[in-house]
CSV table of C-alpha atoms and ligand atoms in Angstrom, one decimal:
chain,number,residue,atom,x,y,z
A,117,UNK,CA,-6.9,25.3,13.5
A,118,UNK,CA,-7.4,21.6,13.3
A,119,UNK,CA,-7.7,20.1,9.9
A,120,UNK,CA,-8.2,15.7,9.5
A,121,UNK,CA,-8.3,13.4,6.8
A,122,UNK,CA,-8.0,9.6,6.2
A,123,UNK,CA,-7.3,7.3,3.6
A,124,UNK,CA,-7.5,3.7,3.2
A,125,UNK,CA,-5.1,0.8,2.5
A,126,UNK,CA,-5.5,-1.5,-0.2
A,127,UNK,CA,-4.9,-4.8,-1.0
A,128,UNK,CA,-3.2,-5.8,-4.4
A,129,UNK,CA,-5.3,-8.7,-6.1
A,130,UNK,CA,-3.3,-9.0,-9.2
A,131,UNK,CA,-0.6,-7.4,-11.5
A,132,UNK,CA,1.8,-6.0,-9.0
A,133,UNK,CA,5.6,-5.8,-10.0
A,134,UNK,CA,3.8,-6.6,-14.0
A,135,UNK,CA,2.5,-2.9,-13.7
A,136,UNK,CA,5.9,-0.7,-13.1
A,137,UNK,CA,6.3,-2.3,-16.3
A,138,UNK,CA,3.1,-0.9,-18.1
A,139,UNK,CA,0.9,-3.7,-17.5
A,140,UNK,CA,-2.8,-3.8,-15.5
A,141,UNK,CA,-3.2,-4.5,-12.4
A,142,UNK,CA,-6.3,-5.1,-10.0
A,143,UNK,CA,-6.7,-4.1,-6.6
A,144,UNK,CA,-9.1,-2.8,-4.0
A,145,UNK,CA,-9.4,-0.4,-1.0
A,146,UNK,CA,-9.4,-2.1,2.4
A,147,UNK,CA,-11.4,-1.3,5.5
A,148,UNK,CA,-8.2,-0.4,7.2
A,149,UNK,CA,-7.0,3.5,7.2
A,150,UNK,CA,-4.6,6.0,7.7
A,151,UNK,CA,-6.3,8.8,9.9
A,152,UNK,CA,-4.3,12.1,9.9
A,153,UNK,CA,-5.0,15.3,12.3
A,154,UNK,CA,-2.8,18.7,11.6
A,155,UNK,CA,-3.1,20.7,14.6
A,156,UNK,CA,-1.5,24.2,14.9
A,157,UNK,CA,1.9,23.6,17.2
A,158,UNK,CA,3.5,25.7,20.0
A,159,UNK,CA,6.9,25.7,18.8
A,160,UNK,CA,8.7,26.3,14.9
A,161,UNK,CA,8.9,22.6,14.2
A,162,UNK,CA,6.9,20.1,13.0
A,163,UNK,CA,5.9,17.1,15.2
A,164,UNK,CA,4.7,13.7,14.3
A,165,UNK,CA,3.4,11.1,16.4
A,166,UNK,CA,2.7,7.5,15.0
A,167,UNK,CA,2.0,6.0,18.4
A,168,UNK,CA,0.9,2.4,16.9
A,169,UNK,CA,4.8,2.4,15.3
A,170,UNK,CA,6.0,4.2,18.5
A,171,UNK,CA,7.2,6.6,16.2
A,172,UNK,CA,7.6,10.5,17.4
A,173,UNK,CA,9.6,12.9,14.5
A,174,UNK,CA,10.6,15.7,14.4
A,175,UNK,CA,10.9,17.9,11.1
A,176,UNK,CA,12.8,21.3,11.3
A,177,UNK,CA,11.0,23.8,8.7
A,178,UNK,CA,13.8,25.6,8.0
A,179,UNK,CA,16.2,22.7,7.2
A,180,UNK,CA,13.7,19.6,6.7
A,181,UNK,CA,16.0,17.7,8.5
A,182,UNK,CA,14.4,14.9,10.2
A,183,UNK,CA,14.8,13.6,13.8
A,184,UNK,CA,13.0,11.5,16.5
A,185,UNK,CA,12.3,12.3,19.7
A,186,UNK,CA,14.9,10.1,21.2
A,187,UNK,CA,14.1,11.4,24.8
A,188,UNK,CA,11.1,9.5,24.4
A,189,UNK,CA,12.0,6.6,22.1
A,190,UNK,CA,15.2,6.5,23.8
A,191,UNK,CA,17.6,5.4,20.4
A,192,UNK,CA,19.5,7.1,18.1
A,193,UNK,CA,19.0,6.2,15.1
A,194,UNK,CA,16.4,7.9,13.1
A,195,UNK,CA,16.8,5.5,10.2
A,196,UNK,CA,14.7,2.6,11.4
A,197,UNK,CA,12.5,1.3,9.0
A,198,UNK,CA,8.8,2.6,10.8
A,199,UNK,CA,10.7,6.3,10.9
A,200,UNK,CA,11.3,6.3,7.1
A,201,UNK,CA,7.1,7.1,7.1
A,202,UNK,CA,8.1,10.3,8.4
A,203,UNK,CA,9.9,10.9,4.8
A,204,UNK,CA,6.7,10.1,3.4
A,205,UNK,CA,4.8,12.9,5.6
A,206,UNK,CA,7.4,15.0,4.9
A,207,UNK,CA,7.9,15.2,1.5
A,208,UNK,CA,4.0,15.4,1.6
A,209,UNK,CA,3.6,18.4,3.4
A,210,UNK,CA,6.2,20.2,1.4
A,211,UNK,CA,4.8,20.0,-2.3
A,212,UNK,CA,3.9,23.2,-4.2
A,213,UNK,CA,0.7,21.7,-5.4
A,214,UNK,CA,-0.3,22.4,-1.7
A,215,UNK,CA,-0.4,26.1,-2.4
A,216,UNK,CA,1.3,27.1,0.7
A,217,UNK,CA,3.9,24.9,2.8
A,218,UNK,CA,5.1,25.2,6.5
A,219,UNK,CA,6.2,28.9,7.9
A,220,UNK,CA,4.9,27.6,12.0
A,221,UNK,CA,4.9,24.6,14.1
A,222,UNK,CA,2.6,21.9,13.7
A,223,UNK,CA,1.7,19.3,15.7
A,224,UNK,CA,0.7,16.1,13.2
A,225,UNK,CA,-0.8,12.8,14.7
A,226,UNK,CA,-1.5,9.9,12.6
A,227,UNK,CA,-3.7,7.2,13.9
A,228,UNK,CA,-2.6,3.9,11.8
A,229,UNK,CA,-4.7,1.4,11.9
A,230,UNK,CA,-2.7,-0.3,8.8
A,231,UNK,CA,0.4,-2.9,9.2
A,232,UNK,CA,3.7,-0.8,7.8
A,233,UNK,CA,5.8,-2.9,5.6
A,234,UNK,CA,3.1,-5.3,5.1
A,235,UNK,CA,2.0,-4.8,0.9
A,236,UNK,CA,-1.3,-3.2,2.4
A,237,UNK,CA,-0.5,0.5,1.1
A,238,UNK,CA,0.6,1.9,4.5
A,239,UNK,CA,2.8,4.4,3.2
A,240,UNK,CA,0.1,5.5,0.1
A,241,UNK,CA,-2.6,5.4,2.6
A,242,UNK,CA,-0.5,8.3,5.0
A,243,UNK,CA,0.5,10.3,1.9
A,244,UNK,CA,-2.3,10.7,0.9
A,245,UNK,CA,-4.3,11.7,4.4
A,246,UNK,CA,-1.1,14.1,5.3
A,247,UNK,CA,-2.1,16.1,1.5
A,248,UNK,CA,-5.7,15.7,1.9
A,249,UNK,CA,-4.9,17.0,5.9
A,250,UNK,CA,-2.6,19.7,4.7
A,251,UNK,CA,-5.0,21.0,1.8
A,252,UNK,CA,-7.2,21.4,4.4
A,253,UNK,CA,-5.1,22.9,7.0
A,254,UNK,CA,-3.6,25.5,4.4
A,255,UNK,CA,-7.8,26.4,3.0
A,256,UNK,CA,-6.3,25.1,-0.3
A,257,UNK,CA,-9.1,23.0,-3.4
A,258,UNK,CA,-7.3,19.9,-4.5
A,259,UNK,CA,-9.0,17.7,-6.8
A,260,UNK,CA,-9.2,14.0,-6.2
A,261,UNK,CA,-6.9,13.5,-9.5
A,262,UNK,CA,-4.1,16.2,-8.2
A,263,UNK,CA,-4.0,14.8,-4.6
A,264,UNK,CA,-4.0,11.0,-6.4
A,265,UNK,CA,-0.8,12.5,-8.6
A,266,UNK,CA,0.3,14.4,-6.5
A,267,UNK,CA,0.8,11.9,-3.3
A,268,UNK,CA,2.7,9.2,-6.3
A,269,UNK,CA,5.0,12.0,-6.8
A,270,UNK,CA,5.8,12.2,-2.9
A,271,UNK,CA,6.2,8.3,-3.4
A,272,UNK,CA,8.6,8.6,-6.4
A,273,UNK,CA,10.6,11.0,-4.2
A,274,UNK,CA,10.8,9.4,-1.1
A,275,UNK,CA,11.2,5.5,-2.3
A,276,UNK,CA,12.4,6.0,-6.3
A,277,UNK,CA,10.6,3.9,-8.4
A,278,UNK,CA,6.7,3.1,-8.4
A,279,UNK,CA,3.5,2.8,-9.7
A,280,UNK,CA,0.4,5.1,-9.1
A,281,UNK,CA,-2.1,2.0,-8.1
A,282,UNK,CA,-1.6,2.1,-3.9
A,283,UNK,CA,-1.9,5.9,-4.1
A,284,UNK,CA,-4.7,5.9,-7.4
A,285,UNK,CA,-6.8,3.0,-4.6
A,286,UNK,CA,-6.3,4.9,-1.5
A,287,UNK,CA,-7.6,8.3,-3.4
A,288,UNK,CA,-10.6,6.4,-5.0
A,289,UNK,CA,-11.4,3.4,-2.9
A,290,UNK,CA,-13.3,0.4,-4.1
A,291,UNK,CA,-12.4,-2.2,-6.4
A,292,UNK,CA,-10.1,-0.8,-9.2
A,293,UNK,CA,-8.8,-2.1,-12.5
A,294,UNK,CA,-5.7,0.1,-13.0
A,295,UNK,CA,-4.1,1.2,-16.2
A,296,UNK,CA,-1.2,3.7,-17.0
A,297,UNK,CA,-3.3,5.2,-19.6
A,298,UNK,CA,-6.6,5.5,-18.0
A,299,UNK,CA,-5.9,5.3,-14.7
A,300,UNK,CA,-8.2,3.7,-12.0
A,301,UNK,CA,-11.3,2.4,-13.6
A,302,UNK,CA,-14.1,1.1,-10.6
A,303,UNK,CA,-15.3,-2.6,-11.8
A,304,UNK,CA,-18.1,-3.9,-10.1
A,305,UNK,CA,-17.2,-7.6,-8.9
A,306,UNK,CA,-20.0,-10.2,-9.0
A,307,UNK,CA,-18.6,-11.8,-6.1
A,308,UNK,CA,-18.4,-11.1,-2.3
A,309,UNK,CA,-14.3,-10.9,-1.8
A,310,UNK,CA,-13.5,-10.5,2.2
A,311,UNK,CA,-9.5,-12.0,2.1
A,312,UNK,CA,-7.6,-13.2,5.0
A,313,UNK,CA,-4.4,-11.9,5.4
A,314,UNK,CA,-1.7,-13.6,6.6
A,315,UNK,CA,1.0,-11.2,7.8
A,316,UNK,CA,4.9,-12.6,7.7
A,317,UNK,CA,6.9,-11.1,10.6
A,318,UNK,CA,9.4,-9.5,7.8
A,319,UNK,CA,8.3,-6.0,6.4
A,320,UNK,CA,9.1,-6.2,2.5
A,321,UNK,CA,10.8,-3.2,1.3
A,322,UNK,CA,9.1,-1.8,-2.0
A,323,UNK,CA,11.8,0.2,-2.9
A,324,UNK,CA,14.2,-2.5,-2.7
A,325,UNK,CA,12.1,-5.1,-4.7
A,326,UNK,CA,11.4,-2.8,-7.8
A,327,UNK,CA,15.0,-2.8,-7.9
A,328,UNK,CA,15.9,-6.5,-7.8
A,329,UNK,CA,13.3,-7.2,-10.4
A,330,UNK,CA,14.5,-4.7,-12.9
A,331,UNK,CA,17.4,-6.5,-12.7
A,332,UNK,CA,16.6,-9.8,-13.2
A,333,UNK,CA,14.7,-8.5,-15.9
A,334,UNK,CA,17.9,-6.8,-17.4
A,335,UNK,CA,19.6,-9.8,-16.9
A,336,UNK,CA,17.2,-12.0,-18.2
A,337,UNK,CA,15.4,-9.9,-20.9
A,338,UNK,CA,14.3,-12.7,-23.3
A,339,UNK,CA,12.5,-14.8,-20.1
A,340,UNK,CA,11.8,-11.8,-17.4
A,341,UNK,CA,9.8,-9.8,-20.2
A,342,UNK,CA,7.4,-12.8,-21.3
A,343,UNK,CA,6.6,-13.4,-17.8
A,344,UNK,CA,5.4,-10.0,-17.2
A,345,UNK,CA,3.8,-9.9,-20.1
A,346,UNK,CA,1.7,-13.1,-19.1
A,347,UNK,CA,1.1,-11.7,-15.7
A,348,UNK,CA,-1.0,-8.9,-17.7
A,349,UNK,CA,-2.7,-11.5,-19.4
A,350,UNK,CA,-3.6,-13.0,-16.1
A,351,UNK,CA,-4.8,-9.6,-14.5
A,352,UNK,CA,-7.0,-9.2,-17.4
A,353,UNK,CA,-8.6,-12.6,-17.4
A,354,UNK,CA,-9.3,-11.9,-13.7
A,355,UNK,CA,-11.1,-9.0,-14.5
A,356,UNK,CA,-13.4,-10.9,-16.8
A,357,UNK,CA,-13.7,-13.5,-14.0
A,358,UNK,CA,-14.3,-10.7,-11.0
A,359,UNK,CA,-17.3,-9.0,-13.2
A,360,UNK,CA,-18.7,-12.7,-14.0
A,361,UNK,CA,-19.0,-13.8,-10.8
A,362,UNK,CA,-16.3,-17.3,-11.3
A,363,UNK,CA,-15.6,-17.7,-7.9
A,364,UNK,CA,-13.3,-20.9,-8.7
A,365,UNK,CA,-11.4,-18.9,-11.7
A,366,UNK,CA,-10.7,-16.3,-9.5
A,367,UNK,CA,-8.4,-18.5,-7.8
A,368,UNK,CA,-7.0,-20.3,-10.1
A,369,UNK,CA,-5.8,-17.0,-11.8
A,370,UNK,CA,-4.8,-15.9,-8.0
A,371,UNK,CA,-2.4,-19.2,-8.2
A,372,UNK,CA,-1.1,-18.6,-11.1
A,373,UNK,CA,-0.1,-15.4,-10.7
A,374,UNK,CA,1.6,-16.5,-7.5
A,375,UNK,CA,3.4,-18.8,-9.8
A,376,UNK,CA,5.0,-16.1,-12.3
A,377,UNK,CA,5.7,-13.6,-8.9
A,378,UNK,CA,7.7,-17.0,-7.8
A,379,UNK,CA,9.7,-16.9,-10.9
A,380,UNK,CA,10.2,-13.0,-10.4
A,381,UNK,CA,12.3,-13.7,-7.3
A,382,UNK,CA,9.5,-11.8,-4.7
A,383,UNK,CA,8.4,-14.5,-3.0
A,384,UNK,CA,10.1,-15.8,0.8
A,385,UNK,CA,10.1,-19.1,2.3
A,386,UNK,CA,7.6,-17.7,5.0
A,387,UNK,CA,5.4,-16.4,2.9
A,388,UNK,CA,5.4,-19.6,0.8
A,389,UNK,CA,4.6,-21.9,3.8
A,390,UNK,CA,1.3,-19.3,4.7
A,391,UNK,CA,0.2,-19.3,0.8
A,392,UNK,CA,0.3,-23.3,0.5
A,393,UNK,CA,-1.5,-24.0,4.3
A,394,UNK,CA,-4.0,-21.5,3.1
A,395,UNK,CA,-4.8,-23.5,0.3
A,396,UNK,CA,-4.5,-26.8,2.0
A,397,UNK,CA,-7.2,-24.9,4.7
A,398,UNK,CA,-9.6,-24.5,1.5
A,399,UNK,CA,-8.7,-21.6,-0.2
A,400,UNK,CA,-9.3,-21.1,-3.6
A,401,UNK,CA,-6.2,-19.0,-4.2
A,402,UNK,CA,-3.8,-17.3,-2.7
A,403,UNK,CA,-0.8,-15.7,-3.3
A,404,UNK,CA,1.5,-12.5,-2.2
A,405,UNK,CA,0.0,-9.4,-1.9
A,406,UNK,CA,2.5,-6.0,-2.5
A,407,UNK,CA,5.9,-6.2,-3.1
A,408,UNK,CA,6.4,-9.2,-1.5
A,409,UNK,CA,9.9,-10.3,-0.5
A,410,UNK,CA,8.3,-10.2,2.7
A,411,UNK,CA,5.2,-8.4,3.9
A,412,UNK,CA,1.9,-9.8,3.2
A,413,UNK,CA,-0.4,-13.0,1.6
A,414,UNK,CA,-3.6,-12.8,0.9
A,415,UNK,CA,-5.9,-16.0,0.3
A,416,UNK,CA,-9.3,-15.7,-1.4
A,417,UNK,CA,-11.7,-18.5,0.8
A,418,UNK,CA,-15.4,-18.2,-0.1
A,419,UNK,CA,-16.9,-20.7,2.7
A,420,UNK,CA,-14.0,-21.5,4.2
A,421,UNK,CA,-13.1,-17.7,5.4
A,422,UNK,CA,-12.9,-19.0,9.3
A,423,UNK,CA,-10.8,-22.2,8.7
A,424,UNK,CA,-8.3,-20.3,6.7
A,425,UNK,CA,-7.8,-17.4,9.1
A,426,UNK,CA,-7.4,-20.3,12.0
A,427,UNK,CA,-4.4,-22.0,9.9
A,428,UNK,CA,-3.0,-19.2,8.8
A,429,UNK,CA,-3.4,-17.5,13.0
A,430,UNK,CA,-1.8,-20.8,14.0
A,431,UNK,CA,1.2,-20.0,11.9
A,432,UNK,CA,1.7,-16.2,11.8
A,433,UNK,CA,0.0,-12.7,12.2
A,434,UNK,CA,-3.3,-13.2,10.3
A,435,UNK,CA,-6.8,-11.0,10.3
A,436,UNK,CA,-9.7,-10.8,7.7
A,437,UNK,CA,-9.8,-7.1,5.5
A,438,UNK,CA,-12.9,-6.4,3.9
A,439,UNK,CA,-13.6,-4.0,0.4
A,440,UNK,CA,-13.9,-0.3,1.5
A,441,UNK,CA,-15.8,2.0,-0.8
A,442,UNK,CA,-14.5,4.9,0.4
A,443,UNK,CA,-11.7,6.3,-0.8
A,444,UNK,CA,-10.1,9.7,1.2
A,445,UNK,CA,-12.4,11.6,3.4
A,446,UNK,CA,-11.3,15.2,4.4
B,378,LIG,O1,4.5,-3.1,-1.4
B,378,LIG,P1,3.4,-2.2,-1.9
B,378,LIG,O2,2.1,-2.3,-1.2
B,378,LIG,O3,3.9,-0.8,-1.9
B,378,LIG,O4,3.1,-2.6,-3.4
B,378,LIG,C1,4.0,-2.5,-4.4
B,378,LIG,C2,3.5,-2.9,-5.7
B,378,LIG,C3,4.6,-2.9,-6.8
B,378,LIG,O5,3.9,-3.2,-8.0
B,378,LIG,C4,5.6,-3.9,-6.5
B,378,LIG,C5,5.3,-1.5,-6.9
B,378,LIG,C6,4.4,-0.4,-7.4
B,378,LIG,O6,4.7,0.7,-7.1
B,378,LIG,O7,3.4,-0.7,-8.1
């Protein structure tokens, strides 16, 4: 038995760190994915090979306890920050909503074609392939909303506190304005958005971040809660500006939102010097993307795409994502 599914990545346009606390956020489904195939193993433990992180697990069904193949990886430590995906896959293929969970060996491939660490969804985008994958494997119906639910449940296990928009985007795909009360609604944008992204060589850590802010924020109520409260003011204008087709509004809004994720204490030197060349190059905005601290920028360039990639190449790791549609295929 050989069951596959994939997912995509996404791309946070505005509103992140504003929308742990409540607030909306935008974002959209890249055209990079997650693909995972769940084959039927020769042995009673689970193997995982990530062979774009050079990552090779091991999970032991009985105990869950989690390994690497060090024979081939030749180190010890299993805590490295590409091996914490395998927490992700883990905690994935064990949840009831599944219907059934491991009792053989499996051997699990996942083909990445996503950055890890780098605010582009990786570790949504693999959650949610390993359910759709394991839903499959195990002949079980999950809805779209169940796996969506259930793959921000694996992420509240594995990496504590966190929103449902990477795992709502990589579900759905296309261009989503997220709320905690209705979810992902689709907007249709009157404007063609490719992004370059510029890539720092630091992988942000999510977790980590949500953590810092929340306390700067119970630190700093009186200041920390007006900011993200204007944040969700700017998330909002942008959806106005998205569906009306203001290019140069866009990135204004895109700037300013940098601005208030500055003041949040998310934003690196590194990722500072890509976001102000890209605008120099002839973006109209740009700003962090994710969690930051790290990670990712994105700049928004209509016209002036290729220039921008080149500055931002000649600096750091930097490639163009386009919008994907599609959301998980299984
Ligand atoms: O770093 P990413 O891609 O997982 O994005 C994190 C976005 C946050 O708003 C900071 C956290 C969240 O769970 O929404």
């Amino acid at each position: 038995m050989t069951a596959r599914a994939s997912a995509p990545g996404k791309a946070i346009l505005f509103g992140e760190h504003s929308v742990v606390y409540g607030k909306p956020a935008i974002a959209v489904a890249v055209d990079k994915r997650a693909n995972v195939t769940i084959r039927e193993g020769n042995d009673d433990s689970i193997h995982v090979k990530i062979p774009e992180l050079d990552v090779y697990g091991v999970i032991d069904i009985e105990t869950g306890l989690i390994s690497l193949e060090n024979d081939i990886l030749g180190q010890e430590n299993p805590d490295t920050f590409d091996a914490g995906i395998l927490k992700f896959i883990k905690s994935a293929l064990f949840r009831t909503e599944l219907g059934s969970s491991p009792d053989h060996g499996m051997d699990i491939t996942v083909d990445l074609e996503i950055p890890i660490g780098a605010g582009l969804g990786s570790s949504a985008a693999i959650t949610v392939a390993t359910l759709a994958a394991a839903a499959r494997y195990y002949h079980h119906d999950l809805s779209l909303e169940t796996l969506a639910l259930t793959a921000h449940q694996v992420e509240l296990e594995v990496q504590g506190a966190a929103s449902p928009l990477d795992t709502t985007v990589s579900t759905h795909g296309g261009f989503l304005y997220f709320t905690h009360e209705s979810g992902g609604v689709k907007i249709k944008p009157a404007l063609e958005m490719p992004l370059v992204v510029g890539y720092t060589s630091q992988p942000g850590n999510t977790g980590l971040l949500v953590q810092q802010v929340r306390k700067l924020c119970n630190d700093h109520p009186t200041i920390i809660k007006p900011i993200i409260g204007l944040m969700g003011n700017v998330t909002n204008h942008a959806r106005e500006s998205i569906t009306h087709g203001e290019e140069e509004r866009v990135g204004e809004l895109m700037n300013i939102n940098q601005g208030l994720l500055d003041a949040l204490g998310v934003n690196t030197d590194e990722l500072s010097r890509l976001i102000y060349h890209a605008r120099s190059a002839g973006a109209l905005g740009s700003k962090l993307t994710g969690a930051g601290g790290g990670g990712s920028m994105i700049a928004y360039c209509p016209g002036k795409t290729r220039e921008v990639l080149e500055e931002l190449q000649s600096i750091d790791n930097a490639f163009l994502v386009g919008m994907s549609r599609k959301g998980v295929t299984w």
